[in-house]
Coordinates of C-alpha atoms and ligand atoms in Angstrom, one line a residue:
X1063 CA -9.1 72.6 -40.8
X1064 CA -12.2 71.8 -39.2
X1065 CA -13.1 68.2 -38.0
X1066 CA -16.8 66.7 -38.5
X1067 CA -18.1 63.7 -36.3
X1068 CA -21.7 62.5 -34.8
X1069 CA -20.5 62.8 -31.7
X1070 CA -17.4 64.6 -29.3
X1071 CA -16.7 63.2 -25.6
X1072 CA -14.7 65.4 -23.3
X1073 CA -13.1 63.3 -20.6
X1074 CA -11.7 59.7 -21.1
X1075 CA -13.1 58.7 -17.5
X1076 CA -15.7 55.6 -16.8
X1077 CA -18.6 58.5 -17.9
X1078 CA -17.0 59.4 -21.3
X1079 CA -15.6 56.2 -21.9
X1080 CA -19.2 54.5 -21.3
X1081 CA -20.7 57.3 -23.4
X1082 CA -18.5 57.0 -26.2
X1083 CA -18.7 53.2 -26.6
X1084 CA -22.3 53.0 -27.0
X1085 CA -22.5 55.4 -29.5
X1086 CA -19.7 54.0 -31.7
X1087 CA -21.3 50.5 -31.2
X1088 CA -24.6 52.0 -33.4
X1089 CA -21.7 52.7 -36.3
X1090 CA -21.6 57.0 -35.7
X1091 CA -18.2 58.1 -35.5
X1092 CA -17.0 59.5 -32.4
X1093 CA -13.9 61.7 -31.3
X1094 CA -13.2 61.3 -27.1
X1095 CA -10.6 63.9 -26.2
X1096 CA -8.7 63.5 -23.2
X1097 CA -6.4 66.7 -21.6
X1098 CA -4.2 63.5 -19.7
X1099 CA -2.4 60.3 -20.8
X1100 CA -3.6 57.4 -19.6
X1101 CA -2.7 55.4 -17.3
X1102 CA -3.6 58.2 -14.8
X1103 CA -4.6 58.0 -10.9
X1104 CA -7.9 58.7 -10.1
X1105 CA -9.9 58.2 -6.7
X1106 CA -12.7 56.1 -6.5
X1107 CA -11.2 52.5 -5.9
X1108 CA -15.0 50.9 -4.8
X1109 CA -17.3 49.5 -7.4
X1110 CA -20.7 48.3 -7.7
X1111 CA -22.2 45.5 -9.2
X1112 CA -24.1 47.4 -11.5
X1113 CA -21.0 48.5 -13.2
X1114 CA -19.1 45.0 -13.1
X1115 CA -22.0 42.6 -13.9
X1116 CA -24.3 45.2 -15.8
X1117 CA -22.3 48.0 -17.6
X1118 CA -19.1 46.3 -18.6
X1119 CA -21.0 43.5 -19.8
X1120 CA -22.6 45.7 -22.0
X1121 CA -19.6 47.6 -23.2
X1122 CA -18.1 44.2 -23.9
X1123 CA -15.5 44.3 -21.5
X1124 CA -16.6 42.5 -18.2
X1125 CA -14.0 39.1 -19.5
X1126 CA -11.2 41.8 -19.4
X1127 CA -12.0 43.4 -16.5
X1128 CA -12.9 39.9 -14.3
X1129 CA -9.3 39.3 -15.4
X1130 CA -7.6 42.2 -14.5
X1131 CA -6.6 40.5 -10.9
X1132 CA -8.9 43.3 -8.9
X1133 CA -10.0 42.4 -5.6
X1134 CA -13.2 40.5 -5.5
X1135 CA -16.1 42.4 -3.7
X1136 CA -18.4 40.7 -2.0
X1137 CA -20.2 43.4 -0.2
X1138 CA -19.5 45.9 2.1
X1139 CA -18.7 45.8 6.2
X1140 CA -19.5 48.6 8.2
X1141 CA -18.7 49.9 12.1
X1142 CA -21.8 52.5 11.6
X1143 CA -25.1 53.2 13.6
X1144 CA -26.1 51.9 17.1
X1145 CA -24.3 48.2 17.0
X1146 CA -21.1 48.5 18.7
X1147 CA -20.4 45.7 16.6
X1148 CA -19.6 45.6 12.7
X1149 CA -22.2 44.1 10.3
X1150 CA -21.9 43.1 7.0
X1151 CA -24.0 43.7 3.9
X1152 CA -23.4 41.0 0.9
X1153 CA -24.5 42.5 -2.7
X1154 CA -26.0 39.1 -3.6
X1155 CA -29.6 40.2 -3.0
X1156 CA -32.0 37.7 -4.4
X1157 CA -32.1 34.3 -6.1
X1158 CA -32.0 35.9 -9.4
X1159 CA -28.9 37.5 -9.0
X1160 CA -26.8 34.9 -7.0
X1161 CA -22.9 35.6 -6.0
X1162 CA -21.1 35.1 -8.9
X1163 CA -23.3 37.4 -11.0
X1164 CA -23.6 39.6 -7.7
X1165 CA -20.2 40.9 -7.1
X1166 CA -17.8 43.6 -7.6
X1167 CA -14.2 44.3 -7.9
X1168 CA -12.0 47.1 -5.6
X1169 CA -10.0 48.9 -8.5
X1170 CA -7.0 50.5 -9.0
X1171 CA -8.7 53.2 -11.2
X1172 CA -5.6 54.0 -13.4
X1173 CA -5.9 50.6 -14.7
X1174 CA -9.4 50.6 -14.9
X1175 CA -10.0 53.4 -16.8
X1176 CA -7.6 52.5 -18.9
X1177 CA -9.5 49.1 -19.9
X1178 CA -12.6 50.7 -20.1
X1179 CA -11.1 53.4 -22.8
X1180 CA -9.1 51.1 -24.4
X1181 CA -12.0 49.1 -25.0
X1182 CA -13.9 52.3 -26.3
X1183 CA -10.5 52.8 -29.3
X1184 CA -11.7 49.0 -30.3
X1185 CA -15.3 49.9 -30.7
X1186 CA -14.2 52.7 -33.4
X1187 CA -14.0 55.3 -31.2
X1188 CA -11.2 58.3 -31.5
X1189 CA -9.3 58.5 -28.8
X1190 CA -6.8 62.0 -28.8
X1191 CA -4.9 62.2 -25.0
X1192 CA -3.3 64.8 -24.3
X1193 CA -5.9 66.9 -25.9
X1194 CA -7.5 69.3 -24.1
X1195 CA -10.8 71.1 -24.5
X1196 CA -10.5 75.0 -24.2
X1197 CA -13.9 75.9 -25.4
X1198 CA -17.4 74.9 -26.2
X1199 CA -19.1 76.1 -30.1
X1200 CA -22.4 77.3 -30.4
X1201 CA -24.7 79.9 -32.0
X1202 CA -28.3 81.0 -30.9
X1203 CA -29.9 77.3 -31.4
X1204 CA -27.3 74.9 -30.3
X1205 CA -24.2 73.9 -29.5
X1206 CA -21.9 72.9 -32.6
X1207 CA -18.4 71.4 -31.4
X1208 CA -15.4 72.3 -29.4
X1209 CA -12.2 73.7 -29.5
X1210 CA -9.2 72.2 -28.0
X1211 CA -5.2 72.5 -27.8
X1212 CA -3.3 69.3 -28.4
X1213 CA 0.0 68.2 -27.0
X1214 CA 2.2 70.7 -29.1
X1215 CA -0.4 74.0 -28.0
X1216 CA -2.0 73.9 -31.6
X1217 CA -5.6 75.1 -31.6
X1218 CA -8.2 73.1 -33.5
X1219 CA -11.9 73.2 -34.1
X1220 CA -14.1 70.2 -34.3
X1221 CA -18.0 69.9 -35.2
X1222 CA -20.3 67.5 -34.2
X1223 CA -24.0 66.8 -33.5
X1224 CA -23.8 66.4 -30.5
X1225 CA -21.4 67.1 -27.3
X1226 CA -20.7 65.3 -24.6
X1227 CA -19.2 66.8 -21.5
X1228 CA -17.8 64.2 -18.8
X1229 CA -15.1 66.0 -17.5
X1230 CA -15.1 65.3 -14.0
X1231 CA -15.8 67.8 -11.3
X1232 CA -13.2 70.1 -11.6
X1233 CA -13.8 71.3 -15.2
X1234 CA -15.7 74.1 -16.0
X1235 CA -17.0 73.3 -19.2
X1236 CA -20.7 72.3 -17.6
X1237 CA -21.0 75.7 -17.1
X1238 CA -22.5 75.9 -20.7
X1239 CA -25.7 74.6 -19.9
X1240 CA -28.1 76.2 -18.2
X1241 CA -28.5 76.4 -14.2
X1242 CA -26.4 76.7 -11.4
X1243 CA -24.5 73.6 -9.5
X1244 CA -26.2 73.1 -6.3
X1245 CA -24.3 72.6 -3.8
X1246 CA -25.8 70.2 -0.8
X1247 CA -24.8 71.9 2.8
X1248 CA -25.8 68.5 4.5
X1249 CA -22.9 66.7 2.4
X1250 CA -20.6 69.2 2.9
X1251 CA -17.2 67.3 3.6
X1252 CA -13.7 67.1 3.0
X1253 CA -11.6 63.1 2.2
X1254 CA -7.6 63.0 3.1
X1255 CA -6.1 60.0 1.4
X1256 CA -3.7 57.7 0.6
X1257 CA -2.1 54.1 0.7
X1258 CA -0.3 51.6 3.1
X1259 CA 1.7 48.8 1.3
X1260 CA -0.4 45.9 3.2
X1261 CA -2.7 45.6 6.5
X1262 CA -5.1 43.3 8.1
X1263 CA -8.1 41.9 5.7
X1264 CA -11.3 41.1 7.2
X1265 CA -12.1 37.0 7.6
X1266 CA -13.2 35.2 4.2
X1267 CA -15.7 35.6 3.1
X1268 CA -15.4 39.2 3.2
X1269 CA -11.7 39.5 3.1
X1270 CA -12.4 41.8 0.1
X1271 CA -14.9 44.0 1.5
X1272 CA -14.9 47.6 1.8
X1273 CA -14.3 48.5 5.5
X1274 CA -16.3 51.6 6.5
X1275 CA -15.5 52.6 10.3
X1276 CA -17.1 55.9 12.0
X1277 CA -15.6 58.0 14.5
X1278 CA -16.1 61.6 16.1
X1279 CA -14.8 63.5 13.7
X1280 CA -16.4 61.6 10.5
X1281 CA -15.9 58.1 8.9
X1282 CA -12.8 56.6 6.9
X1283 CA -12.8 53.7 4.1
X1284 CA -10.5 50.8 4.4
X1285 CA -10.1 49.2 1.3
X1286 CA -8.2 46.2 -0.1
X1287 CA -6.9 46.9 -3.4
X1288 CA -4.2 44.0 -3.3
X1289 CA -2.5 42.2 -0.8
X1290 CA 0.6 44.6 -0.8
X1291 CA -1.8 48.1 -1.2
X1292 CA -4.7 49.4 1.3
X1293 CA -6.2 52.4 0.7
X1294 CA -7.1 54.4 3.2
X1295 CA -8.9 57.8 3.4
X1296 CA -10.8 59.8 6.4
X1297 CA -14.4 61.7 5.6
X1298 CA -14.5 64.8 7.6
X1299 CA -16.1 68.1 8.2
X1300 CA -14.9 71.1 6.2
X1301 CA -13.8 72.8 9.5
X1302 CA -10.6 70.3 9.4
X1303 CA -9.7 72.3 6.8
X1304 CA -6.7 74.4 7.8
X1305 CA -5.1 71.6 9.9
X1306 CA -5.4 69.4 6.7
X1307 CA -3.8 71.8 4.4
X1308 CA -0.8 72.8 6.5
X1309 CA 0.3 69.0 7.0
X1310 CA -2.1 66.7 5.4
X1311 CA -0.1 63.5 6.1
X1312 CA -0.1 64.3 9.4
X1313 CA -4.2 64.7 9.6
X1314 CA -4.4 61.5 7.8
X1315 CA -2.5 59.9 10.0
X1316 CA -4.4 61.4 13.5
X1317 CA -7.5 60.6 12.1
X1318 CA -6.3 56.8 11.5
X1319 CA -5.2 57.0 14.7
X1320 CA -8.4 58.3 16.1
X1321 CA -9.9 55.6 14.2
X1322 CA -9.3 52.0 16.6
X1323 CA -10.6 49.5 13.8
X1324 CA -9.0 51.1 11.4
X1325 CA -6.0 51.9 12.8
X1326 CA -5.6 48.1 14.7
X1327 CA -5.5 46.8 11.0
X1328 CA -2.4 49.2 10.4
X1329 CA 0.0 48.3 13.1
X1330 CA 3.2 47.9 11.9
X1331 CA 2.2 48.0 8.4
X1332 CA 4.6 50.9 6.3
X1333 CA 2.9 53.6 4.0
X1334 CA 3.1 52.7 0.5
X1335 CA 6.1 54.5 -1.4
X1336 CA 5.5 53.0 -5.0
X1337 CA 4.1 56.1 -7.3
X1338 CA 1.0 57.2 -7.8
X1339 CA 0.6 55.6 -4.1
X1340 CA 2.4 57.3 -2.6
X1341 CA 1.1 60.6 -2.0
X1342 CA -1.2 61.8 0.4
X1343 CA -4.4 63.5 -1.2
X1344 CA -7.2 65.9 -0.3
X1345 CA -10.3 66.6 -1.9
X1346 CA -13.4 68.3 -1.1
X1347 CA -16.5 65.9 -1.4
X1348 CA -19.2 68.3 -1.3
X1349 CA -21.9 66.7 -3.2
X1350 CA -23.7 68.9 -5.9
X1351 CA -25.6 68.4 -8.9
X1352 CA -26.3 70.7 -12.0
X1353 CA -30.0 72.1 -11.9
X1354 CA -30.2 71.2 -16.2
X1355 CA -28.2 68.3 -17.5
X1356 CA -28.4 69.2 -20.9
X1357 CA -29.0 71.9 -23.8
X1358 CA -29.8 71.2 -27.7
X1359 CA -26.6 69.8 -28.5
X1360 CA -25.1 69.3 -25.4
X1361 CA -25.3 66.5 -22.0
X1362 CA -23.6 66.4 -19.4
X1363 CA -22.5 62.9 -17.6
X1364 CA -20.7 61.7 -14.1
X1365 CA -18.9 64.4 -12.1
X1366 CA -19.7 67.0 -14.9
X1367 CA -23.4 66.6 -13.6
X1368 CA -23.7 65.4 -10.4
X1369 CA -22.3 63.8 -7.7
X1370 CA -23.1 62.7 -3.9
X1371 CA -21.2 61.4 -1.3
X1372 CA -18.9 58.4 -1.5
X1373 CA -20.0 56.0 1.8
X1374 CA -21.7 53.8 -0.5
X1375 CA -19.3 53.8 -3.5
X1376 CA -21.8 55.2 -5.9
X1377 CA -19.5 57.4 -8.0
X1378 CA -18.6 55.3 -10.9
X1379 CA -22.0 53.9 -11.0
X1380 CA -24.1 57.0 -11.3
X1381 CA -21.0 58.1 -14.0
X1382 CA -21.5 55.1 -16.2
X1383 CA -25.6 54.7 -15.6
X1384 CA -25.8 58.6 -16.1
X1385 CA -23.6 57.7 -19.4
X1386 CA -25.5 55.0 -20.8
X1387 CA -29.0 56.9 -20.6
X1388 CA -27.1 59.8 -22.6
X1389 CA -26.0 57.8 -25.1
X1390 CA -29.1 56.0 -25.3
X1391 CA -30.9 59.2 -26.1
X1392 CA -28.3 60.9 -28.1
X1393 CA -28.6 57.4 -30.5
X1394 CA -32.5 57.6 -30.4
X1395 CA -32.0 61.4 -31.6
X1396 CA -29.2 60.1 -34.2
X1397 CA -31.7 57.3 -35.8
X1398 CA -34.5 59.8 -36.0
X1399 CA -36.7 57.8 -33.8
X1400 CA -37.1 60.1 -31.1
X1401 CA -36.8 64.3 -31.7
X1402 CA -33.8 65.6 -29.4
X1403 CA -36.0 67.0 -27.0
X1404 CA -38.0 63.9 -26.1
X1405 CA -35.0 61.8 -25.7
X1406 CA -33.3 64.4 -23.9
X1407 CA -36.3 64.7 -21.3
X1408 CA -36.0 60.9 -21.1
X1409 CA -31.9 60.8 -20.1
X1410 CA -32.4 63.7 -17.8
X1411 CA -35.7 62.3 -15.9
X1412 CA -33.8 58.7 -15.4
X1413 CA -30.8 60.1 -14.3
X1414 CA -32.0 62.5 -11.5
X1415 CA -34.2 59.8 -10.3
X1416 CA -31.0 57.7 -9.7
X1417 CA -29.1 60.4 -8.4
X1418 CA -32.0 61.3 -6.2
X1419 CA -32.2 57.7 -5.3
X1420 CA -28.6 57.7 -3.6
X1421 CA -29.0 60.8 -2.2
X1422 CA -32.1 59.8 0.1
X1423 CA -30.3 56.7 0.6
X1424 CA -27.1 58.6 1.9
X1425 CA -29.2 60.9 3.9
X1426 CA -30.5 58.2 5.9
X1427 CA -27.4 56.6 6.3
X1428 CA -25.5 59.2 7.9
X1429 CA -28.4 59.7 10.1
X1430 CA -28.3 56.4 11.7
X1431 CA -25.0 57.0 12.9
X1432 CA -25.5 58.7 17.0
X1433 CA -22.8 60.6 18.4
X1434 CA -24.5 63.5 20.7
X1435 CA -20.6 64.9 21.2
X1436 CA -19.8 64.9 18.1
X1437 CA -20.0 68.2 15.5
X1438 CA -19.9 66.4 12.8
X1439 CA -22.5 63.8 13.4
X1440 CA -24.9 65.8 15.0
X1441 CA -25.0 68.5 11.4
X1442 CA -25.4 64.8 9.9
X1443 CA -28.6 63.8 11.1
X1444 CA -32.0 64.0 8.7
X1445 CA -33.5 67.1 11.0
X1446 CA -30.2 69.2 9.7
X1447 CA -31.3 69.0 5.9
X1448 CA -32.7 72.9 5.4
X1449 CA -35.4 73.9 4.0
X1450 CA -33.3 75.7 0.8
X1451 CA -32.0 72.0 0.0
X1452 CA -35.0 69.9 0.2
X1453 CA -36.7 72.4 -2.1
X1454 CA -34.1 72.4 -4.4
X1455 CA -33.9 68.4 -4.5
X1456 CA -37.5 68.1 -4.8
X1457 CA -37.3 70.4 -7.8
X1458 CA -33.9 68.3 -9.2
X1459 CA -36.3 65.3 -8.6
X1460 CA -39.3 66.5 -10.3
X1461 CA -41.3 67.3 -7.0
X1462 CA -43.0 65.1 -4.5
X1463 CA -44.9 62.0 -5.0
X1464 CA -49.0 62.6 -4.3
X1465 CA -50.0 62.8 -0.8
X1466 CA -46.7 63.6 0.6
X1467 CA -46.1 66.0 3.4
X1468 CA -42.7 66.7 2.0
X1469 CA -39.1 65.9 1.2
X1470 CA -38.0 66.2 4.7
X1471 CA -41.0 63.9 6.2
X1472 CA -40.1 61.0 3.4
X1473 CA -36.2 61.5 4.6
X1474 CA -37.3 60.9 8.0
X1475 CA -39.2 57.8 7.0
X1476 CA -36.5 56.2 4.9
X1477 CA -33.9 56.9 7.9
X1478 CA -36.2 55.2 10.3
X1479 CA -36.5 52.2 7.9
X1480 CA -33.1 51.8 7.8
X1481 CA -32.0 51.9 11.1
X1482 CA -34.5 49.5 12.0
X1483 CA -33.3 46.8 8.8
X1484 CA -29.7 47.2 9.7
X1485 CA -30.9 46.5 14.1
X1486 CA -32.5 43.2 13.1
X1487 CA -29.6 42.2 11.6
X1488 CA -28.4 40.9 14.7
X1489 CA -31.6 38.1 15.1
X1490 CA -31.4 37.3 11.8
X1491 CA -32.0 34.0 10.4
X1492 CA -30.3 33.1 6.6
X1493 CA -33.5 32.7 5.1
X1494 CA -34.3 36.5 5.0
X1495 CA -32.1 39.1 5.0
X1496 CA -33.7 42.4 6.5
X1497 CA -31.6 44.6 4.6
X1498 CA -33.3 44.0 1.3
X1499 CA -36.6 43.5 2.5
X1500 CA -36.6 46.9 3.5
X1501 CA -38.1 49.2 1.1
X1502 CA -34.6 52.1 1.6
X1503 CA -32.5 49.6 0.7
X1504 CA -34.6 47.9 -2.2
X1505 CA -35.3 51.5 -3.8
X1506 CA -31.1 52.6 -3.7
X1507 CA -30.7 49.5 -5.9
X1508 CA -33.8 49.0 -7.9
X1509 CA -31.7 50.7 -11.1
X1510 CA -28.7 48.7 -10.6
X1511 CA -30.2 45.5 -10.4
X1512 CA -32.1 46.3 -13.2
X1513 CA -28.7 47.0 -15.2
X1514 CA -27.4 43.9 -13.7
X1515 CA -30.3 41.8 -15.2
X1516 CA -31.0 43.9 -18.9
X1517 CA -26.9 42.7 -19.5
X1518 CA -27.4 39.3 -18.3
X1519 CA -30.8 38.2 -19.3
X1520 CA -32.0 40.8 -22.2
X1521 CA -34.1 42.8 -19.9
X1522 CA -34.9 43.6 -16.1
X1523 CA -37.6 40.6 -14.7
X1524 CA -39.4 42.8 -13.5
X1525 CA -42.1 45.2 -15.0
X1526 CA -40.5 48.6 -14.2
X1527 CA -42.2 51.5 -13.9
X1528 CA -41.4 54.2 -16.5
X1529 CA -39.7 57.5 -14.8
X1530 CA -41.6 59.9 -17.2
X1531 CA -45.5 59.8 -18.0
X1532 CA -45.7 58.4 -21.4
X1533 CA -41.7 57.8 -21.1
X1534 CA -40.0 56.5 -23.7
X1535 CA -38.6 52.5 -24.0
X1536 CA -35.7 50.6 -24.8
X1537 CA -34.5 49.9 -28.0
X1538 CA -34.2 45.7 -29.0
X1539 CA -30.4 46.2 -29.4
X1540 CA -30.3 48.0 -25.4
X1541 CA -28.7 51.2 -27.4
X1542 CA -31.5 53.7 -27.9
X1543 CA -34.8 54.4 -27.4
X1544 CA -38.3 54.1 -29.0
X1545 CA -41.4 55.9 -28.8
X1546 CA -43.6 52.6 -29.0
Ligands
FAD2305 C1 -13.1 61.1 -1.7 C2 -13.8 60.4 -2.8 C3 -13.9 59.0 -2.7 C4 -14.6 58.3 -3.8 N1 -14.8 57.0 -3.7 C5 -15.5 56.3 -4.6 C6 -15.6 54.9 -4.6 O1 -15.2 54.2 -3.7 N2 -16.4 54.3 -5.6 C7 -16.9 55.0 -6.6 O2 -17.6 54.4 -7.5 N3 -16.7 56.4 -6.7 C8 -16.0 57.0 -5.7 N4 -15.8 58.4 -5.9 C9 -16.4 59.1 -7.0 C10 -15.6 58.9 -8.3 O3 -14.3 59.3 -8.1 C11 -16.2 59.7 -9.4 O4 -17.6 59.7 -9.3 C12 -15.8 59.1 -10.8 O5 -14.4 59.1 -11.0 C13 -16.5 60.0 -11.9 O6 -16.1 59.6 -13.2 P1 -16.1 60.6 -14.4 O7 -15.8 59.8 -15.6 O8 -17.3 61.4 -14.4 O9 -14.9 61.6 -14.1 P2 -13.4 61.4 -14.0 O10 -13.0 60.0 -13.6 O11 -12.9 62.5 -13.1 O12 -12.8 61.6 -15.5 C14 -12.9 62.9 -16.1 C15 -11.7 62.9 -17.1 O13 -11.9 64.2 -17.9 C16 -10.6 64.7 -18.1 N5 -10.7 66.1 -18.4 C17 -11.0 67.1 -17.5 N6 -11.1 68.3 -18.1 C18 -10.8 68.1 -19.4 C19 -10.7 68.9 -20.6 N7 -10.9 70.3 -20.5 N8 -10.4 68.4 -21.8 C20 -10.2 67.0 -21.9 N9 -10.3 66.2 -20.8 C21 -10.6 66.7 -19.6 C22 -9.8 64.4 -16.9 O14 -8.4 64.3 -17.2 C23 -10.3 63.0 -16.5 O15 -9.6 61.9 -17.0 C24 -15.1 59.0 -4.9 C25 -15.0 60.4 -4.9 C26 -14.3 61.1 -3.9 C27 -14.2 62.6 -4.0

């Protein structure tokens, strides 16, 4: 028997969860399908305040998740660029958003994840674990439904208006739409991972903080997720490969070692042996993102569509933004207000311009850090982005902005910008802080903050500039779209 609904979500992660909630909160009936059973481990422990302050308030779950008992966030602390010393960056940015609205939360995701889909089964949607998705149906003008096998290997078709792919980044289901995945060379890196049952926290305020620390052979994350449980994970080039793979626990643990702040807050501290935590992971972090995100019938939403590096723990919030537009759109095309193809343009246009957003941000980043020894630093530096990329990212990001020499020359700009905000850190006074007056910083955020303020106060304060000529707007009840 074949199954009907408005609207089918592959992947019960923040991007599908997010997805599925706001459609099922304008009353269409939604089936999430989910090839694990949750609680499950993922990585990606950081969050932003976007996501706690804007996103879950929207979804209606920020009360649950403020009580979870995750580790408050205050900002982030960083041994990176020319100061010897570490400096600290504190999310609450402006008057407007002061610290308790300004904040975030270090996650154990299993848990997480598990809130946020839980939270989607109140809101009406589906939810089928243990269900996974084999195949995607379509004829010559669309795509129709899916296929999947449940937990007993039985085969079943379901149809819906639309599909939503956000199956991570190992699933091959994007593959449907249109367009290769471009892979970026200049974020080409490999993470080794895992968890120590305690370690040192930074001083209060920022005991909380994530700790990011560079050394030769890349960077590594510190971060608390509670008071018996640190994870801990290194950043490095792809060349580590082989060493990695033949004893990974042992590379972790050289590269901690390698690593002196990192590795004085570990002394005498034991590796965690309580399961999922136990483990020691790898993944490849290359950063790509899909050239289309989306066909009649079909979007695609967090890893499925893009992803760039972790430093600045931007994974979940790109997921659950990239999320939100979709379902915004795929409402608008529900209601009739806008056609399919206008909404779509509207969800794909906002969503590389965040992506894009992060990934100039990133560039510039890495690029502050100086280590004339060091192979991976010096391929990490704004000169080393090739030609091949930039002209692909200026096509993902709809070209260059008038009177611009080119991707490359506004890279260089944005990393001088930022090197130069995070040296007067130093002579500082309270009143200003040069981090956010500088126009890198401000852009990397502009989006978040706006998320941050639509949840709390109706609508962003201030005017923002729509992403597409003659762009669409957002619907009274924050769910859709309108053409006024
Ligand atoms: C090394 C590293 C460190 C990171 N650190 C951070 C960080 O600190 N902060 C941060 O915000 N982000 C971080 N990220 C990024 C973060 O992990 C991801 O961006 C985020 O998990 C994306 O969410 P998602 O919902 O798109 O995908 P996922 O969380 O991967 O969820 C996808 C779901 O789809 C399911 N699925 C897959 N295939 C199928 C199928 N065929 N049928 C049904 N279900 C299927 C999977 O089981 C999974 O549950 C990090 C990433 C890496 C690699």
């Amino acid at each position: 028997m074949t199954e009907t609904y408005d609207v089918v979500v592959v992947g019960g992660g923040p991007a599908g969860s997010t997805a599925a909630t706001v459609v099922a909160m304008r009353g269409h009936r939604v089936l999430l399908l989910e090839k694990q059973s949750f609680p499950r481990y993922q990585i990606g422990e950081s969050l932003l305040p976007s996501t706690v302050h804007g996103l879950c308030r929207i979804l209606g779950v920020a009360d649950e998740v403020a009580r979870a008992g995750f580790t408050l966030k205050r900002g982030g602390t960083f041994r990176w660029g020319r100061n010897p010393e570490p400096w600290q960056f504190s999310f609450a940015m402006s008057p407007r958003l002061p610290e308790p609205t300004s904040t975030a939360f270090q996650v154990e995701r299993a848990k997480f994840d598990d809130i946020l889909l839980r939270n989607a089964a109140r809101h009406g949607v589906e939810v089928r674990e243990q269900c996974q998705v084999r195949a995607v149906v379509e004829d010559d003008e669309r795509v129709r439904g899916l296929e999947y096998e449940d937990a007993g290997g039985t085969r079943h078709t379901v149809h819906a208006r639309y599909v939503v792919d956000a199956s991570g980044n190992t699933s091959r289901i994007h593959g449907k739409v249109g367009g290769a995945r471009v892979y970026s060379d200049f974020f080409r890196n490999l993470a080794v991972f895992g968890y120590f049952a305690g370690g040192a926290r930074l001083p209060e305020p920022h005991a909380g903080n994530i700790f990011c620390a560079a050394f030769d052979a890349g960077w590594i994350w510190y971060i608390p997720l509670r008071d018996n449980l640190t994870s801990v994970g290194a950043v490095i080039a792809p060349e580590h490969r082989a060493a990695v793979q033949q004893d990974p626990r042992a590379a972790w643990r050289s590269m901690i070692e390698a690593c002196p702040e990192v590795a004085a807050k570990l002394t005498g501290v034991p590796e965690a042996t309580e399961a999922p935590y136990d483990q020691v992971r790898v993944r490849k972090d290359y950063s790509y993102w899909k050239q289309s995100f989306a066909k009649p019938g079909m979007v695609l939403v967090g890893d499925a569509a893009c992803f760039v590096d972790p430093v600045l723990s931007s994974g979940v919030h790109l997921a659950t933004y990239g999320a939100l537009l979709a379902a915004r759109s795929i409402n608008a095309s529900l209601a009739g207000a806008v056609s399919e193809e206008r909404s779509f343009a509207e969800f794909e246009a906002r969503y590389r311009r965040e992506y894009g957003a992060f990934y100039e941000f990133l560039v510039s980043f890495y690029d502050m850090q100086r280590d004339e020894k060091s192979y991976f630093w010096q391929a990490k530096k704004v000169t080393s982005v090739d030609v091949t990329e930039t002209a692909a990212f200026a096509e993902l990001v709809g070209g260059l902005m008038p009177g611009e020499a080119g991707v490359g020359f506004r890279l260089a700009e944005a990393a001088a910008d930022l090197d130069s905000a995070v040296g007067r850190l130093a002579t500082a006074d309270d009143r200003r802080n040069p981090l956010y007056a500088s126009r890198t910083v401000g852009d990397v955020f502009r989006q978040g903050r706006n998320l941050q303020e639509e949840a709390l106060y109706g609508a962003p304060l201030d005017d923002t500039e729509p992403p597409v000529p003659n762009g669409l707007a957002l619907a009274k009840d924050g769910l859709g779209w309108t053409a006024e």
